[in-house]
CSV table of C-alpha atoms and ligand atoms in Angstrom, one decimal:
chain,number,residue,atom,x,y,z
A,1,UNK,CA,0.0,0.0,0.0
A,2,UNK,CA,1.9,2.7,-1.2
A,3,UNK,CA,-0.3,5.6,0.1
A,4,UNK,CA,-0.3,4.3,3.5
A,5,UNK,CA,3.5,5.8,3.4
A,6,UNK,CA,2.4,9.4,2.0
A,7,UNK,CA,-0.2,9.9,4.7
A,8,UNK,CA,0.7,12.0,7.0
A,9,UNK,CA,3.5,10.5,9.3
A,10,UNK,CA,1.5,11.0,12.3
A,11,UNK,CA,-0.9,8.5,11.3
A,12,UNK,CA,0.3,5.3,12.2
A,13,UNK,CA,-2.4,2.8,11.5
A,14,UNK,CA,-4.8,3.7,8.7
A,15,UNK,CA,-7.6,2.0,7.4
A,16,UNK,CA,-6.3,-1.9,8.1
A,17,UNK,CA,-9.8,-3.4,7.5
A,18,UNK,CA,-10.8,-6.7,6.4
A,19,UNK,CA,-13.9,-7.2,5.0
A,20,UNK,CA,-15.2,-3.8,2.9
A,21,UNK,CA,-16.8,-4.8,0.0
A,22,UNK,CA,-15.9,-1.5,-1.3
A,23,UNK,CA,-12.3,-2.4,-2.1
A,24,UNK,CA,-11.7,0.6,0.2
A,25,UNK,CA,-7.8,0.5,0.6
A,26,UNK,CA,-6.7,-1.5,3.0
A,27,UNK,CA,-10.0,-3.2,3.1
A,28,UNK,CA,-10.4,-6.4,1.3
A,29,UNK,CA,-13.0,-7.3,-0.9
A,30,UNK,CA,-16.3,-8.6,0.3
A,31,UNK,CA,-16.7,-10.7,3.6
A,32,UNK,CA,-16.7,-14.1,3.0
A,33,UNK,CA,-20.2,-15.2,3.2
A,34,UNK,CA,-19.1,-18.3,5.1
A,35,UNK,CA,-15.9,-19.2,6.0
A,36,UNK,CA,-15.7,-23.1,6.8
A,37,UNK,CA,-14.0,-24.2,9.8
A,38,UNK,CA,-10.1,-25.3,8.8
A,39,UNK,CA,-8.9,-29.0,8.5
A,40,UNK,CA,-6.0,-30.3,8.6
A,41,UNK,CA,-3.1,-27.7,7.5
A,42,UNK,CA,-3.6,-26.7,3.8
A,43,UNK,CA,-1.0,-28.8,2.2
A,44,UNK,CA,0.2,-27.3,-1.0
A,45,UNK,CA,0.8,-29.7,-3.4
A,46,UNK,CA,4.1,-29.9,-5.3
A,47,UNK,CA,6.0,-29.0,-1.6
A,48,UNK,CA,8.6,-31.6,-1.8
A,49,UNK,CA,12.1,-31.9,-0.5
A,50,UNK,CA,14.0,-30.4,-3.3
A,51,UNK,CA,17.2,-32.1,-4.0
A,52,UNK,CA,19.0,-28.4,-4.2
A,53,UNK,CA,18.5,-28.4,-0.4
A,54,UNK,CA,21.2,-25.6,-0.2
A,55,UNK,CA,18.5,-22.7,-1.1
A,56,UNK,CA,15.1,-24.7,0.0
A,57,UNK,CA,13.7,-22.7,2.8
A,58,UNK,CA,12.5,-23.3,6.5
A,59,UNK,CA,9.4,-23.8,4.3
A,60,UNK,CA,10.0,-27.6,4.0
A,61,UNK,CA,10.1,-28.2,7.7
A,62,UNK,CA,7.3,-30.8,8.2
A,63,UNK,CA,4.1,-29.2,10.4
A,64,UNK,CA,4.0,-26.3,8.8
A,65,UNK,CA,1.1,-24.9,7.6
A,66,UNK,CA,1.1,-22.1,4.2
A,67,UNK,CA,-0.5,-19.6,2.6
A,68,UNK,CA,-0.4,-19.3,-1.2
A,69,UNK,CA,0.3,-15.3,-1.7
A,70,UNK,CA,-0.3,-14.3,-5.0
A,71,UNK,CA,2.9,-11.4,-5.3
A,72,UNK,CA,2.1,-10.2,-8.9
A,73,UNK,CA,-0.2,-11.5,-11.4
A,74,UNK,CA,-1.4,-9.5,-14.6
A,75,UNK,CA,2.3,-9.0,-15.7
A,76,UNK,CA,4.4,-10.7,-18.7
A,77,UNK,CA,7.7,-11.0,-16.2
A,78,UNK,CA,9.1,-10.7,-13.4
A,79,UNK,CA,12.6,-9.8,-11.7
A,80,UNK,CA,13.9,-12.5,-9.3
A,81,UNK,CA,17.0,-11.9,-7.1
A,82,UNK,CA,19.4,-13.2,-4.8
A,83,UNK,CA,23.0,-14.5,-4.1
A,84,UNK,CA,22.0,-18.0,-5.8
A,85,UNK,CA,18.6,-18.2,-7.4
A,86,UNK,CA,17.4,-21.9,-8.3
A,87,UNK,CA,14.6,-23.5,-9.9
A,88,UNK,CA,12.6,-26.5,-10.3
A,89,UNK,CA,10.2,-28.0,-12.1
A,90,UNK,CA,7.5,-29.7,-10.6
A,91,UNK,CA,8.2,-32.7,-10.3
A,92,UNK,CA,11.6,-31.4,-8.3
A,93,UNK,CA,14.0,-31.8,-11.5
A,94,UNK,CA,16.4,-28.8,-10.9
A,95,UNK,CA,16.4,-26.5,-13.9
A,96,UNK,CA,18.2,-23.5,-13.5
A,97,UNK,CA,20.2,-21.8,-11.5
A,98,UNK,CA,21.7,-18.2,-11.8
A,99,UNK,CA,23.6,-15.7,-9.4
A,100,UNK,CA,21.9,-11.8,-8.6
A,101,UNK,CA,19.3,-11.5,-10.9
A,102,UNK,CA,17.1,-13.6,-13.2
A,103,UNK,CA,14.2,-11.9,-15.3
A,104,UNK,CA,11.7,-14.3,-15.7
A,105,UNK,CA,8.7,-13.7,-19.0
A,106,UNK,CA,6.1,-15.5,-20.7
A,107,UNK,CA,6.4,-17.0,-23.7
A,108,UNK,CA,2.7,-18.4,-24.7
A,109,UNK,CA,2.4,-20.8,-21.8
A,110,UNK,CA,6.3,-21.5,-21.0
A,111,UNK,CA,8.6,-19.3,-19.0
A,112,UNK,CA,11.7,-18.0,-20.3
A,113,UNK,CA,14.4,-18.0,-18.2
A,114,UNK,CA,17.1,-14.4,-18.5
A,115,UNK,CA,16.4,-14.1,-21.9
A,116,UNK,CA,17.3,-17.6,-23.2
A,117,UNK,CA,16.3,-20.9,-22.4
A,118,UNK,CA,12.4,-21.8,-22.5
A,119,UNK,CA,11.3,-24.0,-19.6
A,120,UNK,CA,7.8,-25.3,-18.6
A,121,UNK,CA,4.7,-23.4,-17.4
A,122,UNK,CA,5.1,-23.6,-13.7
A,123,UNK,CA,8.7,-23.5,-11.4
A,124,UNK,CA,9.5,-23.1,-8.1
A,125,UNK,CA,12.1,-20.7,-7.2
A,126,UNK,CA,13.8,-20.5,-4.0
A,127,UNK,CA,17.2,-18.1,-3.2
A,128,UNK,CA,20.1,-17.9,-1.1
A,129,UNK,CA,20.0,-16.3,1.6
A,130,UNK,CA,16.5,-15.0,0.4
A,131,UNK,CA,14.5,-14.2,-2.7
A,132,UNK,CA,13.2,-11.2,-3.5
A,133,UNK,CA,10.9,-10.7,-6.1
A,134,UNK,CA,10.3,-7.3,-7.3
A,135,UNK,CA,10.5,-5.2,-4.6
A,136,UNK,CA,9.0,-8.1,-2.0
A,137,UNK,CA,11.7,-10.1,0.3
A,138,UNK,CA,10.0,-13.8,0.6
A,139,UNK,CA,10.5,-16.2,3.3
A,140,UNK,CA,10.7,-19.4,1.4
A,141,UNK,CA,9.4,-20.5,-1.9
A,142,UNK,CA,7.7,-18.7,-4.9
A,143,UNK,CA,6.0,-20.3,-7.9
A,144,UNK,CA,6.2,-19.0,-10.9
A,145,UNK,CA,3.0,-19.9,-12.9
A,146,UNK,CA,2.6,-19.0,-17.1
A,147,UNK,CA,-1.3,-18.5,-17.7
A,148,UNK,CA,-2.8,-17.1,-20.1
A,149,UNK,CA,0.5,-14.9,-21.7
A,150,UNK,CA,0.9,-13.8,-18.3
A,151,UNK,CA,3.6,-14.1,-15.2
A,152,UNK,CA,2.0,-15.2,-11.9
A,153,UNK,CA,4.3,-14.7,-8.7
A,154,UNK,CA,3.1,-16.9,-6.0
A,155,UNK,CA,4.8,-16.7,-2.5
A,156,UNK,CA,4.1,-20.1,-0.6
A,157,UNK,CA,4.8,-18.2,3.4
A,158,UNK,CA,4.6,-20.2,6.3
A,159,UNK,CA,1.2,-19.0,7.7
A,160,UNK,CA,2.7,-17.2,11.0
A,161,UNK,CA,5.4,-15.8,8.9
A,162,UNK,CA,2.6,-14.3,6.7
A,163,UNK,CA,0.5,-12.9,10.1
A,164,UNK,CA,4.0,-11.6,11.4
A,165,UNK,CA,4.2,-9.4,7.6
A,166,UNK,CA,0.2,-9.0,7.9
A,167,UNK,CA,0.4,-7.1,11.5
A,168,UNK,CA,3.6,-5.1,10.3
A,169,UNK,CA,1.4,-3.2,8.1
A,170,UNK,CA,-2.0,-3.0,9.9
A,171,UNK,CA,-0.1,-2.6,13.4
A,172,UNK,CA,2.4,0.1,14.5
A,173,UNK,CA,5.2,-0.9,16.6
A,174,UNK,CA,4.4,1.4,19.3
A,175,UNK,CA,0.9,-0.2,19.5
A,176,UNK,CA,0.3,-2.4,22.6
A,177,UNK,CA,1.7,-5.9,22.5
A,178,UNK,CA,-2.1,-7.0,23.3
A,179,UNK,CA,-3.4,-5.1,20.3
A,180,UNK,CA,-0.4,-6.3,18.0
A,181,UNK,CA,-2.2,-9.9,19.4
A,182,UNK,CA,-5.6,-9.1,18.9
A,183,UNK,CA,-4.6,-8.0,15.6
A,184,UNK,CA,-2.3,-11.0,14.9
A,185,UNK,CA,-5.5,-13.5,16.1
A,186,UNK,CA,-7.7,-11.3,13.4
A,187,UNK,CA,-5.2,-11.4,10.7
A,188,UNK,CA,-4.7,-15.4,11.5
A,189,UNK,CA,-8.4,-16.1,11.7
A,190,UNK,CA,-8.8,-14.5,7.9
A,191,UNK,CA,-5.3,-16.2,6.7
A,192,UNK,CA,-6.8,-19.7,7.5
A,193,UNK,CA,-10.4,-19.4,6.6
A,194,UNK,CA,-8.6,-18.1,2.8
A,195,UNK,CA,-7.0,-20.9,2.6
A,196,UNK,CA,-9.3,-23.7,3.4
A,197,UNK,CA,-10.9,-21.5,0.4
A,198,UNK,CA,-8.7,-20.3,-1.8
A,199,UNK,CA,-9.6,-17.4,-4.4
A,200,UNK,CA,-7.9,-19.5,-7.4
A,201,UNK,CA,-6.6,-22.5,-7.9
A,202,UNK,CA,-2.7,-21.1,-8.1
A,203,UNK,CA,-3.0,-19.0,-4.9
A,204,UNK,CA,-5.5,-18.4,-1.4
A,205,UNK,CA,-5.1,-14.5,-1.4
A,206,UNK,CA,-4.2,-11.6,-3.4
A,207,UNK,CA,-0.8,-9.9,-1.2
A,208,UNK,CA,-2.7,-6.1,-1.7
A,209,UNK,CA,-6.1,-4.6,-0.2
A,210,UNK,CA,-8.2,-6.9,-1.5
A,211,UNK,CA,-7.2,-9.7,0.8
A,212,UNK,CA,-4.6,-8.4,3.5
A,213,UNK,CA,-1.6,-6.2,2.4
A,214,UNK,CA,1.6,-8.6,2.7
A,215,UNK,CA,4.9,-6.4,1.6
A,216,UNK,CA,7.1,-9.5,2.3
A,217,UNK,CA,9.2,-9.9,5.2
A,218,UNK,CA,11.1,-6.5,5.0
A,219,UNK,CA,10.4,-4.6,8.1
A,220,UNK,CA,8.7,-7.0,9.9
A,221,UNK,CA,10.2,-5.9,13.5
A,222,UNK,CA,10.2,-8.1,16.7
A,223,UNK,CA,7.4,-6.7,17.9
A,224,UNK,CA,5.2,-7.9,15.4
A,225,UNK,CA,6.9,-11.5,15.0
A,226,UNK,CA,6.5,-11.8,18.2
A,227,UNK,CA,2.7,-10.7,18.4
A,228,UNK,CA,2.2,-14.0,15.6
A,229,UNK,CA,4.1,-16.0,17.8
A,230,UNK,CA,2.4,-15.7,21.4
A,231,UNK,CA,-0.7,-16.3,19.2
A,232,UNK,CA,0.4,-18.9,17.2
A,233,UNK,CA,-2.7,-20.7,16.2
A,234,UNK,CA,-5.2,-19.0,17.9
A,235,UNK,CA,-8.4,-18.3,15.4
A,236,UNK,CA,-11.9,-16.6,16.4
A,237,UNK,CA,-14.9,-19.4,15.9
A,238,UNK,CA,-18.3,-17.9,15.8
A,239,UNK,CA,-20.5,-21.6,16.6
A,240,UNK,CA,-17.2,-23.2,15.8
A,241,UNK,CA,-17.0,-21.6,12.3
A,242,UNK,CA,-14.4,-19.2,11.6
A,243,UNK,CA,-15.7,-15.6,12.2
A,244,UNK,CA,-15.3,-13.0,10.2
A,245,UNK,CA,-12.7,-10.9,11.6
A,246,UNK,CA,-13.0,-7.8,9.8
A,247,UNK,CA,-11.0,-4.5,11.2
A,248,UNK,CA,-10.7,-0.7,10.8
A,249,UNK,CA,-8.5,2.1,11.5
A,250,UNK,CA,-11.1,3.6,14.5
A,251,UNK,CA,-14.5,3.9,14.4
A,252,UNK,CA,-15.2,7.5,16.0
A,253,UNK,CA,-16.6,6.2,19.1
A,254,UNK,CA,-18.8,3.7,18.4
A,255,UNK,CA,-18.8,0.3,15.4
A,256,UNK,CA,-21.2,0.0,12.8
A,257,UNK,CA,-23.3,-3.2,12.1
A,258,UNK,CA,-22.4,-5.2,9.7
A,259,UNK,CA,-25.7,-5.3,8.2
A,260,UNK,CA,-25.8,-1.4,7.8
A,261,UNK,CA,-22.4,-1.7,6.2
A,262,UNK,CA,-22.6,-4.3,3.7
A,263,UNK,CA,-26.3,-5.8,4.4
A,264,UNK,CA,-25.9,-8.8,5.8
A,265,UNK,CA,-26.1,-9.9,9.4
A,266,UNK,CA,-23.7,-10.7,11.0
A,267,UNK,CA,-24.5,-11.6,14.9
A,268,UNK,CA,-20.9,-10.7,16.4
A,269,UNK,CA,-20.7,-7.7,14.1
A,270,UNK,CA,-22.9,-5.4,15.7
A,271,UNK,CA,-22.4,-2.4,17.0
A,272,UNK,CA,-20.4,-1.7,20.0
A,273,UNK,CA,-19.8,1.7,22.0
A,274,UNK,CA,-16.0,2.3,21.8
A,275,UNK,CA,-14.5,5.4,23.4
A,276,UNK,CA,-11.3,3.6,23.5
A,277,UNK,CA,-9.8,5.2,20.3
A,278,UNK,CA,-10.0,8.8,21.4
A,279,UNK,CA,-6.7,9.2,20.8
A,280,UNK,CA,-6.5,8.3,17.1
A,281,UNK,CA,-5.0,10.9,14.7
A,282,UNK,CA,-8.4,10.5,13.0
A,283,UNK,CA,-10.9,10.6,15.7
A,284,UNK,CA,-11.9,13.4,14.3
A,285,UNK,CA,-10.6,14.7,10.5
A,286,UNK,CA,-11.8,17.4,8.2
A,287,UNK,CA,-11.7,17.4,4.4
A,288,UNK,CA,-12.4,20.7,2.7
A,289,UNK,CA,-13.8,19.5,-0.8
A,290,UNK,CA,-13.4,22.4,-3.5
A,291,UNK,CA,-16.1,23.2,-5.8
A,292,UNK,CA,-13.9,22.1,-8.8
A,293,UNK,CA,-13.5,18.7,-6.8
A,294,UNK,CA,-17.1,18.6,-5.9
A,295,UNK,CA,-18.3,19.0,-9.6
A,296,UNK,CA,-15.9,16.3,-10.7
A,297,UNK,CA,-17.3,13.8,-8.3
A,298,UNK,CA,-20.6,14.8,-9.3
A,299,UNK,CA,-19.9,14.4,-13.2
A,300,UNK,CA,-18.5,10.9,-11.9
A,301,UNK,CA,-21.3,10.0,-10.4
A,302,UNK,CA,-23.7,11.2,-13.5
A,303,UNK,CA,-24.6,14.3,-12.2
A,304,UNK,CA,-24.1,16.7,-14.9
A,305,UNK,CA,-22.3,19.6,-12.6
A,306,UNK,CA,-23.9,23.3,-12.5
A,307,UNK,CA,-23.6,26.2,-10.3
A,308,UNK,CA,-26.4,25.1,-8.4
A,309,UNK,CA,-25.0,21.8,-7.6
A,310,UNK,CA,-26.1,20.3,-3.6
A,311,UNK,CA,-24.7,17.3,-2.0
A,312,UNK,CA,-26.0,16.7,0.8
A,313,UNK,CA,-26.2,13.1,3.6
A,314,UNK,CA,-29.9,12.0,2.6
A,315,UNK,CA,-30.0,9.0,5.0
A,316,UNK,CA,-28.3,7.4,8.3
A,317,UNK,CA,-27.8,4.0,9.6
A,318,UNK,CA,-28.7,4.0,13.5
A,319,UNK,CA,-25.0,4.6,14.3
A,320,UNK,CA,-25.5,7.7,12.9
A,321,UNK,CA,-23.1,7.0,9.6
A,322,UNK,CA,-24.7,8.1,6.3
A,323,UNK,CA,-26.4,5.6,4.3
A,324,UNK,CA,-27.2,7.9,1.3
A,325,UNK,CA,-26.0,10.6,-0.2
A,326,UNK,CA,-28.0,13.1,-2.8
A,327,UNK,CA,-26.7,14.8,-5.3
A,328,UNK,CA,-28.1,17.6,-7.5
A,329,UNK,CA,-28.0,20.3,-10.2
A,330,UNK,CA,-29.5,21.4,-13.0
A,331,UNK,CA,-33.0,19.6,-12.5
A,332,UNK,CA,-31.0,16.5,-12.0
A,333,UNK,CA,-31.3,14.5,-8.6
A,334,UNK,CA,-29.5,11.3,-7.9
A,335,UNK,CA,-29.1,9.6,-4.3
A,336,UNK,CA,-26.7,6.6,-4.0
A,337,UNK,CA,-25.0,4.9,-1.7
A,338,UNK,CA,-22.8,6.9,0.7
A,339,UNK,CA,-20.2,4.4,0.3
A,340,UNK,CA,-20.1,5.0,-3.4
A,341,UNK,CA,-19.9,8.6,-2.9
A,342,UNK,CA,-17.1,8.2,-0.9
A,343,UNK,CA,-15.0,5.8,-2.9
A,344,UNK,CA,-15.5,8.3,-6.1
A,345,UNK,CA,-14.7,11.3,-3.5
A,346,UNK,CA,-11.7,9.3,-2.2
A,347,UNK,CA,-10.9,6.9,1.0
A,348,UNK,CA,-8.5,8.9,2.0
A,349,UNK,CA,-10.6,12.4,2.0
A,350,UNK,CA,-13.8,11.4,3.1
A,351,UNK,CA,-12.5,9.0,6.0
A,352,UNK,CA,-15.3,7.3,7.0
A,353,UNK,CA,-19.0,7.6,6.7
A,354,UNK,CA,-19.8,9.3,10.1
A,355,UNK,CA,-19.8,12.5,8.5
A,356,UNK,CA,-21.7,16.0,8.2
A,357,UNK,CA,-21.7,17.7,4.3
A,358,UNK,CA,-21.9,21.6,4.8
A,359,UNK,CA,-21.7,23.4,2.1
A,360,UNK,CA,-19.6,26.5,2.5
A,361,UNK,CA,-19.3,29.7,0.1
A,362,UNK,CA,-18.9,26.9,-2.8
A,363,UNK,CA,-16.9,24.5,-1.1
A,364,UNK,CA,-17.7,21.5,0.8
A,365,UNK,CA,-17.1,21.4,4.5
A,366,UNK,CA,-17.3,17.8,5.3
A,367,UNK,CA,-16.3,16.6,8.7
A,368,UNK,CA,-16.2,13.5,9.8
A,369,UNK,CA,-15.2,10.7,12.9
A,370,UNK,CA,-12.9,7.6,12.4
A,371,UNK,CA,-11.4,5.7,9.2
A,372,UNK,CA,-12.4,2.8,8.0
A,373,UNK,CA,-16.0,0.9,7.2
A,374,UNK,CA,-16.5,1.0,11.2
A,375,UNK,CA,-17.3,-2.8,11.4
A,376,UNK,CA,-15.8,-5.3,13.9
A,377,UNK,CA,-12.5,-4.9,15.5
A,378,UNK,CA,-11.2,-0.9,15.9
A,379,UNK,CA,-7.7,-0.8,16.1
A,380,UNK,CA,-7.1,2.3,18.2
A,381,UNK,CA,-9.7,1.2,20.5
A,382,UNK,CA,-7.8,-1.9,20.5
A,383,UNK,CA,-5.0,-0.3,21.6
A,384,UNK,CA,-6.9,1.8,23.9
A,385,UNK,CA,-7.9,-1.0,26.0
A,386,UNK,CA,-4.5,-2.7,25.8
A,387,UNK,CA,-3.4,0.5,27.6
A,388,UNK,CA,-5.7,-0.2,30.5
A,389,UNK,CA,-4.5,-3.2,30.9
A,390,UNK,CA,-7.1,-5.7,28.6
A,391,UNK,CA,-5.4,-8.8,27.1
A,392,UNK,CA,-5.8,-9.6,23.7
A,393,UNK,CA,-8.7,-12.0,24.7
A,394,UNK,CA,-10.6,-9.6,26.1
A,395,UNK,CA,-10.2,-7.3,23.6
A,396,UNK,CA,-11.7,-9.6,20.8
A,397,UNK,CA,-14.4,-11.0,23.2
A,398,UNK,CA,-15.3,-6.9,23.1
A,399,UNK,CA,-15.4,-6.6,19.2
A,400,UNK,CA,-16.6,-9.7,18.0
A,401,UNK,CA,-18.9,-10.5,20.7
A,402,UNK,CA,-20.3,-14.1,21.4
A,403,UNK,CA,-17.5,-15.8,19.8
A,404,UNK,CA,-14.8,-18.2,21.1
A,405,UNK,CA,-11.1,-17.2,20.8
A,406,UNK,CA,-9.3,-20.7,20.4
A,407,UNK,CA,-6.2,-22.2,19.8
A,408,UNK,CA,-3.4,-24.2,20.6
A,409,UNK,CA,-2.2,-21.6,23.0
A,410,UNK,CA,-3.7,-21.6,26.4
B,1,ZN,ZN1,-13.2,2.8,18.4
């Protein structure tokens, strides 16, 4: 997530969510209507002892449970490096081998290897020390896919490696060790459910908003390993289901159902007062919206723009976030969903949906409370109760009431 990193530096945790259906960043795509309770750890087939058992990874280790991460996909090649770089072919035939830096392209449905030799339609790559691929450092082993004429990068991270990476970005190190936990548990809880479920056959989750953002292992501090590792295993069950463990920035000062938010009921995503997130940079934000801006989301949202162009909140859900928003000018009126006024206005602008729309001397003053879609966990309230001294139990029992926090940890 790029933008996370041009916000201003003051803002530490943004809009980590799971579960907005609005691809809001750092909200992944819809909930999951039903996630099934896990089995047995996903096994991922092809994961073999590779002979070139210089470069294979901790992945190989026998227990351990992966995610399938898709890296980059879309693309007709991609940059591998590393001291030593190897690959295989599926069957676990070693195939090539280079030192720094391989490009990888597509050619039809084979991969061409630096330019010259032509190998198969899927490898497995694995480097020494590490691999990075594009910008991404990877903890273990990434297979390279051909498809279609195009490239797909898949990361296969040891599941608590990937919650370590997960938390690094939705966290801040100077949260709470509980609320890095909590956060961990939420992060987990997804990470599982995905992959008893995976969104492809090649891969369980997208590495980017849609699913969770995973940057690879760069930066992942201790703080944050170590909030996967006191957790390590621990899911939330809703009737011993996994629950949906969606998440926001902070919700203002009190959640929003999950039914107002997205329609569907959810019974341990209702709403809960929270006045633990006072402190959030975005408890409370302004966004003045210029007329030129205003007219352009207005054109966007078919509204041909005049001079006597309203917009103006036209409903509420009961936690007082808007539900509609009208827009109008020049005998044309529209009302739509907030949430797709706020997605053409920006995520970042219009932070959340508890808002006022006052329209001043041409210009929009729109003010607002929290970031995020408001539903489930709230990260500065998190944090907030950590600071009073809750445990990471406790503080998931508060957000996503009714369910059971289990695992192999006691
Ligand atoms: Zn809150």
């Amino acid at each position: 997530m790029k933008f996370l990193s041009l916000i201003a530096a003051g803002i530490l945790v943004l809009s980590g969510c799971a579960g907005a259906p609005s691809r809001e960043p750092a909200h992944r795509g819809a909930p999951p209507a039903s996630l099934p309770s896990t089995g047995p750890a996903p096994t991922q087939p092809g994961i073999t002892t590779r002979p070139g058992a210089v470069v294979a990874s901790p992945i190989e280790a026998t227990g351990t449970r992966f995610i399938r991460v898709l890296l980059s996909g879309g693309t007709s090649g991609v940059v591998l490096e590393g001291e030593t770089i190897r690959a295989w072919s599926v069957d676990g035939r070693l195939v090539a081998e280079a030192a720094g830096s391989v490009t990888l392209t597509v050619v039809g449905e084979r991969i061409r290897w630096n330019g010259s030799r032509l190998l198969g339609d899927t490898l497995d790559a694995a480097g020494a020390p590490d691999l990075r691929v594009g910008t991404r450092k990877v903890a273990g082993r990434v297979r390279l896919i051909a498809r279609k004429g195009e490239l797909l990068a898949v990361a296969v991270v040891p599941i608590e490696a990937y919650v370590a990476a997960v938390v690094s970005r939705e966290g801040a190190p100077r949260f709470h060790p509980e609320a890095l936990a909590a956060q961990a548990v939420a992060a987990r809880t997804y990470a599982v459910g995905a992959a008893a479920k995976p969104r492809d056959p090649a891969y369980d989750v997208v590495g980017s908003v849609e699913d969770q953002v995973f940057d690879g292992m760069d930066g992942v501090a201790a703080v944050f390993q170590e909030a996967a590792d006191r957790t390590r295993g621990v899911v939330v069950r809703y009737r011993g289901e996994l629950a949906q463990t969606v998440y926001h920035s902070t919700c203002g000062g009190r959640t929003e159902d999950a039914v107002s938010a997205w329609g569907k009921d959810v019974p341990y995503l209702r709403a809960q007062l929270c006045d633990d997130c006072a402190d959030s940079p975005v408890y409370r934000w302004e966004y003045r919206m210029s007329g030129a801006e205003g007219r352009r989301v207005a054109k966007a949202l078919g509204v041909p723009p005049g001079n006597d162009l309203r917009i103006a909140v036209a409903g509420r859900t009961p936690t007082g976030r808007a539900s509609r928003v009208r827009i109008s000018s020049r005998g044309v009126s529209r009302e739509l969903q907030a949430a797709e006024f706020r997605k053409a206005a920006g995520y970042a602008r219009i932070r959340s949906l508890k808002m006022e729309i006052v329209p001043v001397a041409g210009e929009w003053r729109i003010t607002g409370e929290g970031w995020g879609h408001g539903v489930g966990m709230c990260q500065f309230g998190a944090n907030g109760m950590a600071r009073r001294g809750a445990g990471f139990r406790e503080i998931l029992a508060r957000y996503y009431p009714g369910t059971e926090i289990k695992g192999e940890t006691p």
